[in-house]
DNA sequence: CTGTTTTGTAATCATTCAATTACAACATTC
DNA sequence: GAATGTTGTAATTGAATGATTACAAAACAG
């Protein structure tokens, strides 16, 4: 027993450097925004998940909108950085060079959106086209990825379209939680299998791990 | 002058049969939910767009959630009915039979999601996987489309994946309003062109028409 | 014409929630 | 060991909003 006197009462919130606390809040916010959407999420829910008080969340980021923008920016950064790293990796030349690169990028993308916070923050941004600030970030982010595939990866137009389209279908099937009904409807698994193909084990592994963590 | 005594005051809201009023409210709700999202939309905004009072909206549908579910159900109905009709149409057999059918279905889909209310209601549903009611409708709807493509259209797995993936990319690019920045960033148009190809004029026509209507 | 149903609103309530204020405890510096 | 800065919360506030209530006017039935 090293601080509270006896009962396991909620410990009086450790003092933690602001920079670190900031990261905790962003992690919490990613989860909460992902689950409830921008408008549906409350600063209080974020605070509870982060284990601190609601006013602290607000003071750290000024407004709820700023907090969301920061979450979104982080997600985009991780996506762009991940892609750029893979593109920069040395690769042997050959007929299937592009296919192989696309497969690697696809794998990295699935890895990323296994994090539901990231997946749903991105999708939240997509449907916020009407919001001047969020919408602009979404458009800019999408175009940055496009340019990366075109200029750095050297993909031809059809490969770009195919890659982006597959990504958006991944997004959707994971967002609607299709794996949740695998045992109610075998078509659900069939659709997932036909969509993710080799990557399916990757997805299902993560889903199973999440379920285990929840329990 | 046929009803108000003199000034052009807001006319005292015509009496209209409930069934018809219901349709007006649903149309208004589709727009508002599409713009602001489920949580972001208010029953008052819907009421204003529909030209009636807020309590009437609530009384007609019981709750805001019911209203959204009805909007979503309508969107899914239109989508399913549209696809089924095209699949049922007689078509000449040949090597490119499937490609032609896919192109027709794709065109119908683009037609449908030009209605931003429908597009964004669907996307709202996609990111509501956590919500038991909305999430279930989204999963069921997606699987219905899948089965239709597999059983009624006779698409092989890869064609299904490609078709659905393209659709999800259409969704995203329209949702983020990529055409809005055509003159700021030429890559925006390039990406739209590489995604929609032949269908682009269709999309842009609608976008231009909307802009004209706004002005 | 009288009574009933349908279509509608004004007023208001109860909640929720982002944001503010005021304050306390801990840490650091000089 | 005071003074200053940092990390945190409790309490509150003001606005927004879904829902309810109570009422009014039009339409209609007999």
Tab-separated table of C-alpha atoms (C1' of nucleotides) in Angstrom:
chain	number	residue	atom	x	y	z
A	1	UNK	CA	0.000	0.000	0.000
A	2	UNK	CA	1.774	3.107	-1.083
A	3	UNK	CA	-0.619	6.040	-1.307
A	4	UNK	CA	-4.363	5.689	-0.600
A	5	UNK	CA	-4.923	4.737	3.011
A	6	UNK	CA	-6.890	1.536	2.641
A	7	UNK	CA	-9.857	1.109	0.320
A	8	UNK	CA	-9.287	0.739	-3.394
A	9	UNK	CA	-10.929	4.119	-4.023
A	10	UNK	CA	-10.238	5.769	-7.341
A	11	UNK	CA	-6.694	6.971	-6.856
A	12	UNK	CA	-6.538	10.785	-6.742
A	13	UNK	CA	-5.242	11.034	-10.268
A	14	UNK	CA	-1.501	10.966	-10.511
A	15	UNK	CA	0.266	14.108	-11.582
A	16	UNK	CA	1.643	13.592	-15.037
A	17	UNK	CA	3.525	15.968	-17.354
A	18	UNK	CA	1.169	17.845	-19.663
A	19	UNK	CA	2.753	16.484	-22.830
A	20	UNK	CA	2.150	12.920	-21.730
A	21	UNK	CA	-1.371	13.646	-20.521
A	22	UNK	CA	-2.019	15.179	-23.887
A	23	UNK	CA	-1.225	11.892	-25.556
A	24	UNK	CA	-3.538	10.030	-23.199
A	25	UNK	CA	-6.355	12.414	-24.004
A	26	UNK	CA	-5.754	12.076	-27.736
A	27	UNK	CA	-5.808	8.296	-27.449
A	28	UNK	CA	-9.039	8.443	-25.479
A	29	UNK	CA	-10.553	10.941	-27.879
A	30	UNK	CA	-9.730	8.742	-30.844
A	31	UNK	CA	-11.700	5.918	-29.272
A	32	UNK	CA	-14.655	8.045	-28.236
A	33	UNK	CA	-14.921	10.057	-31.448
A	34	UNK	CA	-14.605	6.794	-33.333
A	35	UNK	CA	-17.476	5.227	-31.435
A	36	UNK	CA	-19.878	8.140	-31.191
A	37	UNK	CA	-18.953	10.473	-34.002
A	38	UNK	CA	-17.893	14.082	-33.645
A	39	UNK	CA	-21.211	15.457	-32.482
A	40	UNK	CA	-22.152	12.337	-30.565
A	41	UNK	CA	-19.006	12.275	-28.477
A	42	UNK	CA	-18.835	14.378	-25.325
A	43	UNK	CA	-15.790	15.886	-23.693
A	44	UNK	CA	-16.917	14.158	-20.533
A	45	UNK	CA	-16.742	10.729	-22.152
A	46	UNK	CA	-13.262	11.508	-23.385
A	47	UNK	CA	-12.293	12.646	-19.898
A	48	UNK	CA	-13.638	9.473	-18.291
A	49	UNK	CA	-11.767	7.236	-20.725
A	50	UNK	CA	-8.601	9.268	-20.174
A	51	UNK	CA	-9.156	9.046	-16.410
A	52	UNK	CA	-9.252	12.772	-15.728
A	53	UNK	CA	-11.843	15.504	-15.262
A	54	UNK	CA	-13.858	17.080	-18.063
A	55	UNK	CA	-12.553	20.630	-17.568
A	56	UNK	CA	-9.001	19.430	-17.979
A	57	UNK	CA	-9.795	18.017	-21.398
A	58	UNK	CA	-11.303	21.300	-22.474
A	59	UNK	CA	-8.466	23.376	-21.098
A	60	UNK	CA	-5.842	21.253	-22.757
A	61	UNK	CA	-7.299	21.694	-26.233
A	62	UNK	CA	-9.379	24.840	-25.957
A	63	UNK	CA	-12.427	23.435	-27.704
A	64	UNK	CA	-13.889	20.104	-28.640
A	65	UNK	CA	-13.380	20.951	-32.292
A	66	UNK	CA	-9.654	21.495	-31.777
A	67	UNK	CA	-9.429	18.158	-30.049
A	68	UNK	CA	-11.073	16.411	-32.975
A	69	UNK	CA	-8.862	18.195	-35.467
A	70	UNK	CA	-5.808	17.054	-33.555
A	71	UNK	CA	-7.050	13.452	-33.526
A	72	UNK	CA	-7.686	13.628	-37.238
A	73	UNK	CA	-4.295	15.152	-37.951
A	74	UNK	CA	-2.587	12.352	-36.032
A	75	UNK	CA	-4.476	9.698	-37.968
A	76	UNK	CA	-3.538	11.285	-41.285
A	77	UNK	CA	0.081	11.635	-40.204
A	78	UNK	CA	0.303	7.960	-39.301
A	79	UNK	CA	-1.253	7.002	-42.605
A	80	UNK	CA	0.999	9.173	-44.714
A	81	UNK	CA	4.131	8.258	-42.783
A	82	UNK	CA	3.333	4.552	-42.995
A	83	UNK	CA	2.815	4.678	-46.739
A	84	UNK	CA	5.877	6.774	-47.368
A	85	UNK	CA	8.048	4.388	-45.439
A	86	UNK	CA	6.872	1.398	-47.451
A	87	UNK	CA	7.280	3.208	-50.731
A	88	UNK	CA	10.822	4.178	-49.747
A	89	UNK	CA	11.778	0.576	-48.963
A	90	UNK	CA	14.073	-0.983	-51.555
A	91	UNK	CA	12.226	-3.397	-53.799
A	92	UNK	CA	13.322	-5.831	-56.501
A	93	UNK	CA	12.200	-4.943	-59.989
A	94	UNK	CA	9.998	-7.231	-62.025
A	95	UNK	CA	6.666	-7.690	-63.706
A	96	UNK	CA	4.761	-7.806	-60.458
A	97	UNK	CA	6.602	-4.948	-58.811
A	98	UNK	CA	3.539	-2.736	-58.638
A	99	UNK	CA	1.264	-5.530	-57.450
A	100	UNK	CA	3.684	-6.326	-54.672
A	101	UNK	CA	3.948	-2.719	-53.588
A	102	UNK	CA	0.185	-2.362	-53.670
A	103	UNK	CA	-0.180	-5.458	-51.534
A	104	UNK	CA	2.288	-4.082	-48.994
A	105	UNK	CA	0.547	-0.731	-48.863
A	106	UNK	CA	-2.789	-2.488	-48.535
A	107	UNK	CA	-1.493	-4.550	-45.662
A	108	UNK	CA	-0.202	-1.442	-43.921
A	109	UNK	CA	-3.553	0.233	-44.420
A	110	UNK	CA	-5.463	-2.674	-42.939
A	111	UNK	CA	-3.038	-2.660	-40.018
A	112	UNK	CA	-3.794	0.988	-39.460
A	113	UNK	CA	-7.589	0.841	-39.635
A	114	UNK	CA	-7.703	-2.131	-37.311
A	115	UNK	CA	-7.485	0.708	-34.828
A	116	UNK	CA	-11.168	1.613	-34.807
A	117	UNK	CA	-10.392	5.070	-33.529
A	118	UNK	CA	-8.302	5.814	-36.582
A	119	UNK	CA	-10.733	4.171	-38.982
A	120	UNK	CA	-13.737	6.034	-37.703
A	121	UNK	CA	-11.996	9.339	-37.247
A	122	UNK	CA	-11.085	9.203	-40.907
A	123	UNK	CA	-14.616	8.262	-41.887
A	124	UNK	CA	-16.004	11.003	-39.687
A	125	UNK	CA	-13.841	13.430	-41.596
A	126	UNK	CA	-15.112	12.068	-44.899
A	127	UNK	CA	-18.706	12.837	-44.075
A	128	UNK	CA	-17.835	16.314	-42.801
A	129	UNK	CA	-17.362	17.806	-46.246
A	130	UNK	CA	-19.774	20.581	-45.325
A	131	UNK	CA	-17.628	21.707	-42.393
A	132	UNK	CA	-15.086	24.186	-43.755
A	133	UNK	CA	-12.256	23.201	-41.459
A	134	UNK	CA	-12.681	19.429	-41.204
A	135	UNK	CA	-13.761	19.159	-44.822
A	136	UNK	CA	-10.660	20.967	-46.021
A	137	UNK	CA	-8.421	18.650	-44.028
A	138	UNK	CA	-10.186	15.614	-45.448
A	139	UNK	CA	-9.809	16.812	-49.028
A	140	UNK	CA	-6.172	17.761	-48.530
A	141	UNK	CA	-5.394	14.445	-46.887
A	142	UNK	CA	-7.012	12.446	-49.648
A	143	UNK	CA	-5.189	14.365	-52.328
A	144	UNK	CA	-1.900	13.894	-50.545
A	145	UNK	CA	-2.373	10.145	-50.640
A	146	UNK	CA	-3.346	10.355	-54.293
A	147	UNK	CA	-0.218	12.293	-55.181
A	148	UNK	CA	1.920	9.864	-53.200
A	149	UNK	CA	0.577	6.908	-55.135
A	150	UNK	CA	0.954	8.713	-58.432
A	151	UNK	CA	4.330	10.403	-57.979
A	152	UNK	CA	6.228	8.432	-55.373
A	153	UNK	CA	4.842	4.942	-55.927
A	154	UNK	CA	4.472	5.501	-59.659
A	155	UNK	CA	1.082	3.816	-59.888
A	156	UNK	CA	-0.855	4.180	-63.152
A	157	UNK	CA	-4.379	5.680	-62.861
A	158	UNK	CA	-6.219	2.363	-62.827
A	159	UNK	CA	-4.001	0.993	-60.105
A	160	UNK	CA	-4.597	4.123	-58.040
A	161	UNK	CA	-8.348	3.868	-58.442
A	162	UNK	CA	-8.324	0.175	-57.617
A	163	UNK	CA	-6.167	0.698	-54.564
A	164	UNK	CA	-8.172	3.597	-53.177
A	165	UNK	CA	-11.455	1.851	-53.925
A	166	UNK	CA	-10.393	-1.293	-52.114
A	167	UNK	CA	-9.367	0.839	-49.176
A	168	UNK	CA	-12.765	2.506	-49.007
A	169	UNK	CA	-14.478	-0.878	-49.100
A	170	UNK	CA	-12.224	-2.093	-46.279
A	171	UNK	CA	-13.273	0.985	-44.324
A	172	UNK	CA	-16.936	0.325	-44.826
A	173	UNK	CA	-16.992	-3.376	-44.020
A	174	UNK	CA	-14.993	-2.829	-40.858
A	175	UNK	CA	-17.023	0.229	-39.867
A	176	UNK	CA	-20.310	-1.641	-40.072
A	177	UNK	CA	-18.726	-4.452	-38.021
A	178	UNK	CA	-19.475	-7.183	-40.491
A	179	UNK	CA	-17.403	-9.752	-38.568
A	180	UNK	CA	-19.815	-9.333	-35.654
A	181	UNK	CA	-22.463	-11.358	-37.483
A	182	UNK	CA	-20.329	-14.127	-38.956
A	183	UNK	CA	-22.261	-16.787	-37.084
A	184	UNK	CA	-25.675	-15.298	-37.816
A	185	UNK	CA	-25.122	-14.993	-41.550
A	186	UNK	CA	-22.476	-16.950	-43.429
A	187	UNK	CA	-22.667	-14.464	-46.296
A	188	UNK	CA	-21.036	-11.936	-44.028
A	189	UNK	CA	-17.894	-14.000	-43.853
A	190	UNK	CA	-18.079	-14.723	-47.568
A	191	UNK	CA	-18.174	-11.017	-48.366
A	192	UNK	CA	-15.308	-10.290	-46.012
A	193	UNK	CA	-13.295	-13.109	-47.547
A	194	UNK	CA	-13.921	-11.939	-51.087
A	195	UNK	CA	-12.969	-8.398	-50.099
A	196	UNK	CA	-9.906	-8.890	-47.931
A	197	UNK	CA	-8.659	-12.172	-49.379
A	198	UNK	CA	-5.157	-12.775	-48.004
A	199	UNK	CA	-5.520	-9.975	-45.480
A	200	UNK	CA	-8.536	-11.544	-43.796
A	201	UNK	CA	-6.596	-13.419	-41.128
A	202	UNK	CA	-4.972	-10.123	-40.267
A	203	UNK	CA	-8.337	-8.439	-39.782
A	204	UNK	CA	-9.935	-11.305	-37.928
A	205	UNK	CA	-6.946	-11.683	-35.676
A	206	UNK	CA	-7.337	-8.092	-34.605
A	207	UNK	CA	-11.092	-8.419	-34.175
A	208	UNK	CA	-10.683	-11.538	-32.062
A	209	UNK	CA	-7.990	-9.827	-29.993
A	210	UNK	CA	-10.274	-6.839	-29.408
A	211	UNK	CA	-13.132	-9.099	-28.366
A	212	UNK	CA	-10.858	-10.888	-25.958
A	213	UNK	CA	-9.692	-7.568	-24.534
A	214	UNK	CA	-13.285	-6.441	-24.039
A	215	UNK	CA	-14.122	-9.572	-22.078
B	1	UNK	CA	-54.692	38.613	-52.053
B	2	UNK	CA	-56.333	35.438	-50.971
B	3	UNK	CA	-55.581	34.678	-47.338
B	4	UNK	CA	-53.335	36.857	-45.161
B	5	UNK	CA	-54.799	40.313	-44.702
B	6	UNK	CA	-52.001	42.469	-46.063
B	7	UNK	CA	-48.351	42.020	-45.142
B	8	UNK	CA	-46.389	39.183	-46.649
B	9	UNK	CA	-46.078	37.540	-43.226
B	10	UNK	CA	-45.103	33.878	-43.148
B	11	UNK	CA	-48.272	32.258	-44.359
B	12	UNK	CA	-49.984	30.394	-41.489
B	13	UNK	CA	-48.861	27.019	-42.763
B	14	UNK	CA	-51.316	25.373	-45.016
B	15	UNK	CA	-53.166	22.357	-43.726
B	16	UNK	CA	-51.931	19.294	-45.560
B	17	UNK	CA	-52.844	15.607	-45.161
B	18	UNK	CA	-50.578	13.838	-42.690
B	19	UNK	CA	-49.310	11.328	-45.233
B	20	UNK	CA	-48.129	14.082	-47.534
B	21	UNK	CA	-46.618	16.090	-44.696
B	22	UNK	CA	-44.773	12.963	-43.676
B	23	UNK	CA	-43.068	12.841	-47.041
B	24	UNK	CA	-42.058	16.479	-46.773
B	25	UNK	CA	-40.541	15.869	-43.383
B	26	UNK	CA	-38.651	12.818	-44.631
B	27	UNK	CA	-37.267	14.810	-47.541
B	28	UNK	CA	-36.185	17.597	-45.223
B	29	UNK	CA	-34.697	15.134	-42.760
B	30	UNK	CA	-32.676	13.473	-45.494
B	31	UNK	CA	-31.076	16.807	-46.311
B	32	UNK	CA	-30.431	17.810	-42.725
B	33	UNK	CA	-29.164	14.432	-41.517
B	34	UNK	CA	-26.988	14.320	-44.607
B	35	UNK	CA	-25.445	17.682	-43.843
B	36	UNK	CA	-25.042	17.490	-40.100
B	37	UNK	CA	-24.988	13.820	-39.255
B	38	UNK	CA	-27.363	12.005	-36.979
B	39	UNK	CA	-26.251	13.608	-33.725
B	40	UNK	CA	-25.480	16.951	-35.322
B	41	UNK	CA	-28.897	17.390	-36.868
B	42	UNK	CA	-31.671	18.861	-34.758
B	43	UNK	CA	-35.377	18.270	-35.050
B	44	UNK	CA	-35.748	22.022	-35.233
B	45	UNK	CA	-33.562	22.245	-38.333
B	46	UNK	CA	-35.622	19.530	-39.956
B	47	UNK	CA	-38.792	21.387	-39.017
B	48	UNK	CA	-37.506	24.651	-40.485
B	49	UNK	CA	-36.559	23.009	-43.764
B	50	UNK	CA	-39.917	21.264	-43.896
B	51	UNK	CA	-41.634	24.569	-43.110
B	52	UNK	CA	-43.451	23.445	-39.982
B	53	UNK	CA	-42.977	23.576	-36.225
B	54	UNK	CA	-40.542	21.433	-34.294
B	55	UNK	CA	-43.142	19.677	-32.124
B	56	UNK	CA	-44.940	18.486	-35.221
B	57	UNK	CA	-41.825	16.739	-36.470
B	58	UNK	CA	-41.422	14.973	-33.171
B	59	UNK	CA	-45.063	14.003	-32.924
B	60	UNK	CA	-45.122	12.610	-36.438
B	61	UNK	CA	-42.226	10.224	-35.828
B	62	UNK	CA	-42.153	9.818	-32.065
B	63	UNK	CA	-38.417	10.286	-31.715
B	64	UNK	CA	-35.513	11.643	-33.682
B	65	UNK	CA	-34.069	8.136	-33.912
B	66	UNK	CA	-37.229	6.828	-35.554
B	67	UNK	CA	-37.082	9.635	-38.053
B	68	UNK	CA	-33.522	8.775	-38.969
B	69	UNK	CA	-34.335	5.089	-39.268
B	70	UNK	CA	-37.159	5.917	-41.646
B	71	UNK	CA	-34.873	8.093	-43.773
B	72	UNK	CA	-32.298	5.325	-43.889
B	73	UNK	CA	-34.892	2.703	-44.780
B	74	UNK	CA	-36.112	4.836	-47.676
B	75	UNK	CA	-32.593	5.278	-48.999
B	76	UNK	CA	-31.933	1.549	-48.855
B	77	UNK	CA	-35.262	0.804	-50.519
B	78	UNK	CA	-34.491	3.110	-53.397
B	79	UNK	CA	-31.066	1.585	-53.815
B	80	UNK	CA	-32.285	-2.004	-53.771
B	81	UNK	CA	-35.274	-1.295	-56.007
B	82	UNK	CA	-33.114	0.563	-58.513
B	83	UNK	CA	-30.598	-2.242	-58.745
B	84	UNK	CA	-33.224	-4.933	-58.980
B	85	UNK	CA	-34.940	-3.156	-61.815
B	86	UNK	CA	-31.757	-2.899	-63.842
B	87	UNK	CA	-30.835	-6.514	-63.204
B	88	UNK	CA	-34.297	-7.565	-64.325
B	89	UNK	CA	-34.013	-5.663	-67.622
B	90	UNK	CA	-33.503	-7.901	-70.648
B	91	UNK	CA	-29.930	-7.841	-71.877
B	92	UNK	CA	-28.161	-9.256	-74.905
B	93	UNK	CA	-25.654	-11.989	-74.137
B	94	UNK	CA	-22.026	-11.666	-74.991
B	95	UNK	CA	-18.471	-11.499	-73.675
B	96	UNK	CA	-18.986	-8.116	-72.108
B	97	UNK	CA	-22.398	-8.862	-70.673
B	98	UNK	CA	-21.211	-8.532	-67.088
B	99	UNK	CA	-19.192	-5.401	-67.755
B	100	UNK	CA	-22.212	-3.793	-69.335
B	101	UNK	CA	-24.462	-4.711	-66.454
B	102	UNK	CA	-21.874	-3.443	-63.970
B	103	UNK	CA	-21.655	-0.169	-65.851
B	104	UNK	CA	-25.436	0.229	-65.780
B	105	UNK	CA	-25.608	-0.522	-62.079
B	106	UNK	CA	-22.753	1.862	-61.455
B	107	UNK	CA	-24.526	4.595	-63.362
B	108	UNK	CA	-27.690	4.021	-61.369
B	109	UNK	CA	-25.697	4.173	-58.165
B	110	UNK	CA	-24.067	7.464	-59.088
B	111	UNK	CA	-27.493	8.794	-60.001
B	112	UNK	CA	-28.737	7.861	-56.578
B	113	UNK	CA	-25.895	9.301	-54.506
B	114	UNK	CA	-25.996	12.557	-56.385
B	115	UNK	CA	-28.725	13.124	-53.843
B	116	UNK	CA	-26.499	14.190	-50.969
B	117	UNK	CA	-29.158	13.296	-48.471
B	118	UNK	CA	-29.155	9.706	-49.608
B	119	UNK	CA	-25.379	9.527	-49.905
B	120	UNK	CA	-24.735	10.873	-46.460
B	121	UNK	CA	-27.540	8.999	-44.775
B	122	UNK	CA	-25.990	5.799	-46.045
B	123	UNK	CA	-22.543	6.852	-44.894
B	124	UNK	CA	-23.937	7.879	-41.541
B	125	UNK	CA	-25.320	4.386	-41.210
B	126	UNK	CA	-21.940	2.885	-42.108
B	127	UNK	CA	-20.193	4.617	-39.238
B	128	UNK	CA	-22.919	3.672	-36.775
B	129	UNK	CA	-21.823	0.058	-36.465
B	130	UNK	CA	-21.766	0.463	-32.690
B	131	UNK	CA	-25.441	1.431	-32.574
B	132	UNK	CA	-27.416	-1.813	-32.317
B	133	UNK	CA	-30.381	-0.639	-34.369
B	134	UNK	CA	-28.741	1.466	-37.064
B	135	UNK	CA	-25.742	-0.852	-37.258
B	136	UNK	CA	-27.945	-3.869	-37.847
B	137	UNK	CA	-29.788	-2.096	-40.656
B	138	UNK	CA	-26.502	-1.127	-42.273
B	139	UNK	CA	-25.151	-4.677	-42.148
B	140	UNK	CA	-28.379	-6.168	-43.436
B	141	UNK	CA	-28.573	-3.643	-46.250
B	142	UNK	CA	-25.027	-4.241	-47.351
B	143	UNK	CA	-25.502	-7.987	-47.356
B	144	UNK	CA	-28.687	-7.666	-49.362
B	145	UNK	CA	-26.810	-5.816	-52.067
B	146	UNK	CA	-24.061	-8.424	-51.947
B	147	UNK	CA	-26.532	-11.263	-52.392
B	148	UNK	CA	-28.239	-9.425	-55.217
B	149	UNK	CA	-24.979	-9.046	-57.108
B	150	UNK	CA	-24.037	-12.652	-56.458
B	151	UNK	CA	-27.354	-14.422	-57.025
B	152	UNK	CA	-29.438	-12.182	-59.254
B	153	UNK	CA	-26.753	-10.466	-61.302
B	154	UNK	CA	-24.520	-13.537	-61.281
B	155	UNK	CA	-21.308	-11.593	-60.670
B	156	UNK	CA	-18.191	-13.584	-59.813
B	157	UNK	CA	-16.467	-12.652	-56.506
B	158	UNK	CA	-13.858	-10.357	-58.047
B	159	UNK	CA	-16.485	-8.426	-59.980
B	160	UNK	CA	-18.509	-7.997	-56.783
B	161	UNK	CA	-15.523	-6.723	-54.861
B	162	UNK	CA	-14.566	-4.367	-57.665
B	163	UNK	CA	-18.092	-3.042	-57.996
B	164	UNK	CA	-18.637	-2.488	-54.298
B	165	UNK	CA	-15.185	-0.981	-53.882
B	166	UNK	CA	-15.741	1.498	-56.691
B	167	UNK	CA	-19.046	2.436	-55.091
B	168	UNK	CA	-17.414	3.135	-51.750
B	169	UNK	CA	-14.793	5.306	-53.448
B	170	UNK	CA	-17.556	7.209	-55.241
B	171	UNK	CA	-19.175	7.761	-51.862
B	172	UNK	CA	-16.029	9.113	-50.320
B	173	UNK	CA	-15.001	11.494	-53.078
B	174	UNK	CA	-18.485	12.953	-53.281
B	175	UNK	CA	-18.847	13.132	-49.499
B	176	UNK	CA	-15.635	15.148	-49.104
B	177	UNK	CA	-16.847	17.441	-51.905
B	178	UNK	CA	-13.797	17.040	-54.046
B	179	UNK	CA	-15.366	18.938	-56.978
B	180	UNK	CA	-15.521	22.014	-54.733
B	181	UNK	CA	-11.779	22.541	-55.101
B	182	UNK	CA	-11.330	21.822	-58.795
B	183	UNK	CA	-10.010	25.306	-59.437
B	184	UNK	CA	-7.750	25.379	-56.395
B	185	UNK	CA	-6.076	22.062	-57.101
B	186	UNK	CA	-6.076	20.426	-60.532
B	187	UNK	CA	-5.243	17.072	-58.938
B	188	UNK	CA	-8.728	17.059	-57.486
B	189	UNK	CA	-10.238	16.898	-60.945
B	190	UNK	CA	-7.650	14.377	-62.047
B	191	UNK	CA	-8.574	12.068	-59.196
B	192	UNK	CA	-12.282	12.448	-59.897
B	193	UNK	CA	-11.676	11.727	-63.555
B	194	UNK	CA	-9.627	8.635	-62.878
B	195	UNK	CA	-12.286	7.407	-60.451
B	196	UNK	CA	-15.520	8.142	-62.262
B	197	UNK	CA	-14.248	8.030	-65.864
B	198	UNK	CA	-17.297	8.017	-68.140
B	199	UNK	CA	-19.616	8.831	-65.286
B	200	UNK	CA	-17.880	12.102	-64.481
B	201	UNK	CA	-20.061	14.319	-66.635
B	202	UNK	CA	-23.026	12.835	-64.837
B	203	UNK	CA	-21.581	13.763	-61.453
B	204	UNK	CA	-20.418	17.208	-62.474
B	205	UNK	CA	-23.685	17.985	-64.141
B	206	UNK	CA	-25.443	17.297	-60.883
B	207	UNK	CA	-22.929	19.275	-58.878
B	208	UNK	CA	-23.235	22.244	-61.189
B	209	UNK	CA	-27.014	22.012	-61.076
B	210	UNK	CA	-26.922	21.999	-57.283
B	211	UNK	CA	-24.643	25.021	-57.194
B	212	UNK	CA	-26.978	26.840	-59.557
B	213	UNK	CA	-29.930	25.946	-57.361
B	214	UNK	CA	-28.125	27.297	-54.297
B	215	UNK	CA	-27.490	30.623	-55.983
C	1	DC	C1'	-75.610	23.631	-36.745
C	2	DT	C1'	-73.166	20.588	-33.365
C	3	DG	C1'	-69.729	17.348	-32.146
C	4	DT	C1'	-65.557	15.028	-33.394
C	5	DT	C1'	-61.328	14.320	-35.707
C	6	DT	C1'	-57.295	16.105	-37.935
C	7	DT	C1'	-53.696	19.325	-38.430
C	8	DG	C1'	-51.067	22.457	-36.433
C	9	DT	C1'	-48.522	25.803	-32.923
C	10	DA	C1'	-46.857	28.323	-28.599
C	11	DA	C1'	-44.949	27.696	-24.394
C	12	DT	C1'	-42.226	25.259	-21.565
C	13	DC	C1'	-39.737	21.498	-19.344
C	14	DA	C1'	-35.861	18.559	-18.242
C	15	DT	C1'	-31.501	17.215	-19.794
C	16	DT	C1'	-27.314	17.412	-21.676
C	17	DC	C1'	-23.054	19.458	-22.468
C	18	DA	C1'	-19.151	22.600	-23.681
C	19	DA	C1'	-17.063	26.015	-21.433
C	20	DT	C1'	-15.734	29.049	-17.375
C	21	DT	C1'	-14.415	30.163	-12.780
C	22	DA	C1'	-12.388	29.605	-8.671
C	23	DC	C1'	-9.661	27.085	-6.090
C	24	DA	C1'	-6.335	23.345	-4.248
C	25	DA	C1'	-2.304	20.412	-4.170
C	26	DC	C1'	2.052	19.435	-5.822
C	27	DA	C1'	6.587	20.700	-7.833
C	28	DT	C1'	10.386	23.766	-8.828
C	29	DT	C1'	13.330	27.670	-8.444
C	30	DC	C1'	15.977	30.975	-6.110
D	1	DG	C1'	11.224	28.263	2.703
D	2	DA	C1'	8.796	31.753	0.358
D	3	DA	C1'	7.520	32.609	-4.478
D	4	DT	C1'	6.167	30.894	-8.765
D	5	DG	C1'	4.603	27.792	-11.971
D	6	DT	C1'	2.251	23.321	-13.087
D	7	DT	C1'	-1.271	19.933	-12.751
D	8	DG	C1'	-5.525	19.041	-11.462
D	9	DT	C1'	-10.725	19.265	-9.740
D	10	DA	C1'	-15.415	20.831	-7.926
D	11	DA	C1'	-18.974	23.707	-8.853
D	12	DT	C1'	-21.497	26.208	-11.903
D	13	DT	C1'	-23.336	28.411	-15.934
D	14	DG	C1'	-25.549	29.321	-20.182
D	15	DA	C1'	-27.095	27.630	-24.299
D	16	DA	C1'	-29.015	24.011	-27.011
D	17	DT	C1'	-32.321	20.608	-27.760
D	18	DG	C1'	-35.575	16.511	-27.670
D	19	DA	C1'	-39.760	15.929	-25.859
D	20	DT	C1'	-44.313	17.122	-23.574
D	21	DT	C1'	-48.404	19.693	-22.674
D	22	DA	C1'	-52.033	22.484	-23.550
D	23	DC	C1'	-54.425	24.707	-26.658
D	24	DA	C1'	-56.474	26.543	-31.352
D	25	DA	C1'	-58.334	26.415	-35.811
D	26	DA	C1'	-59.722	24.005	-39.791
D	27	DA	C1'	-62.191	20.048	-41.873
D	28	DC	C1'	-65.638	16.853	-41.654
D	29	DA	C1'	-69.572	13.775	-40.160
D	30	DG	C1'	-74.247	13.454	-38.781
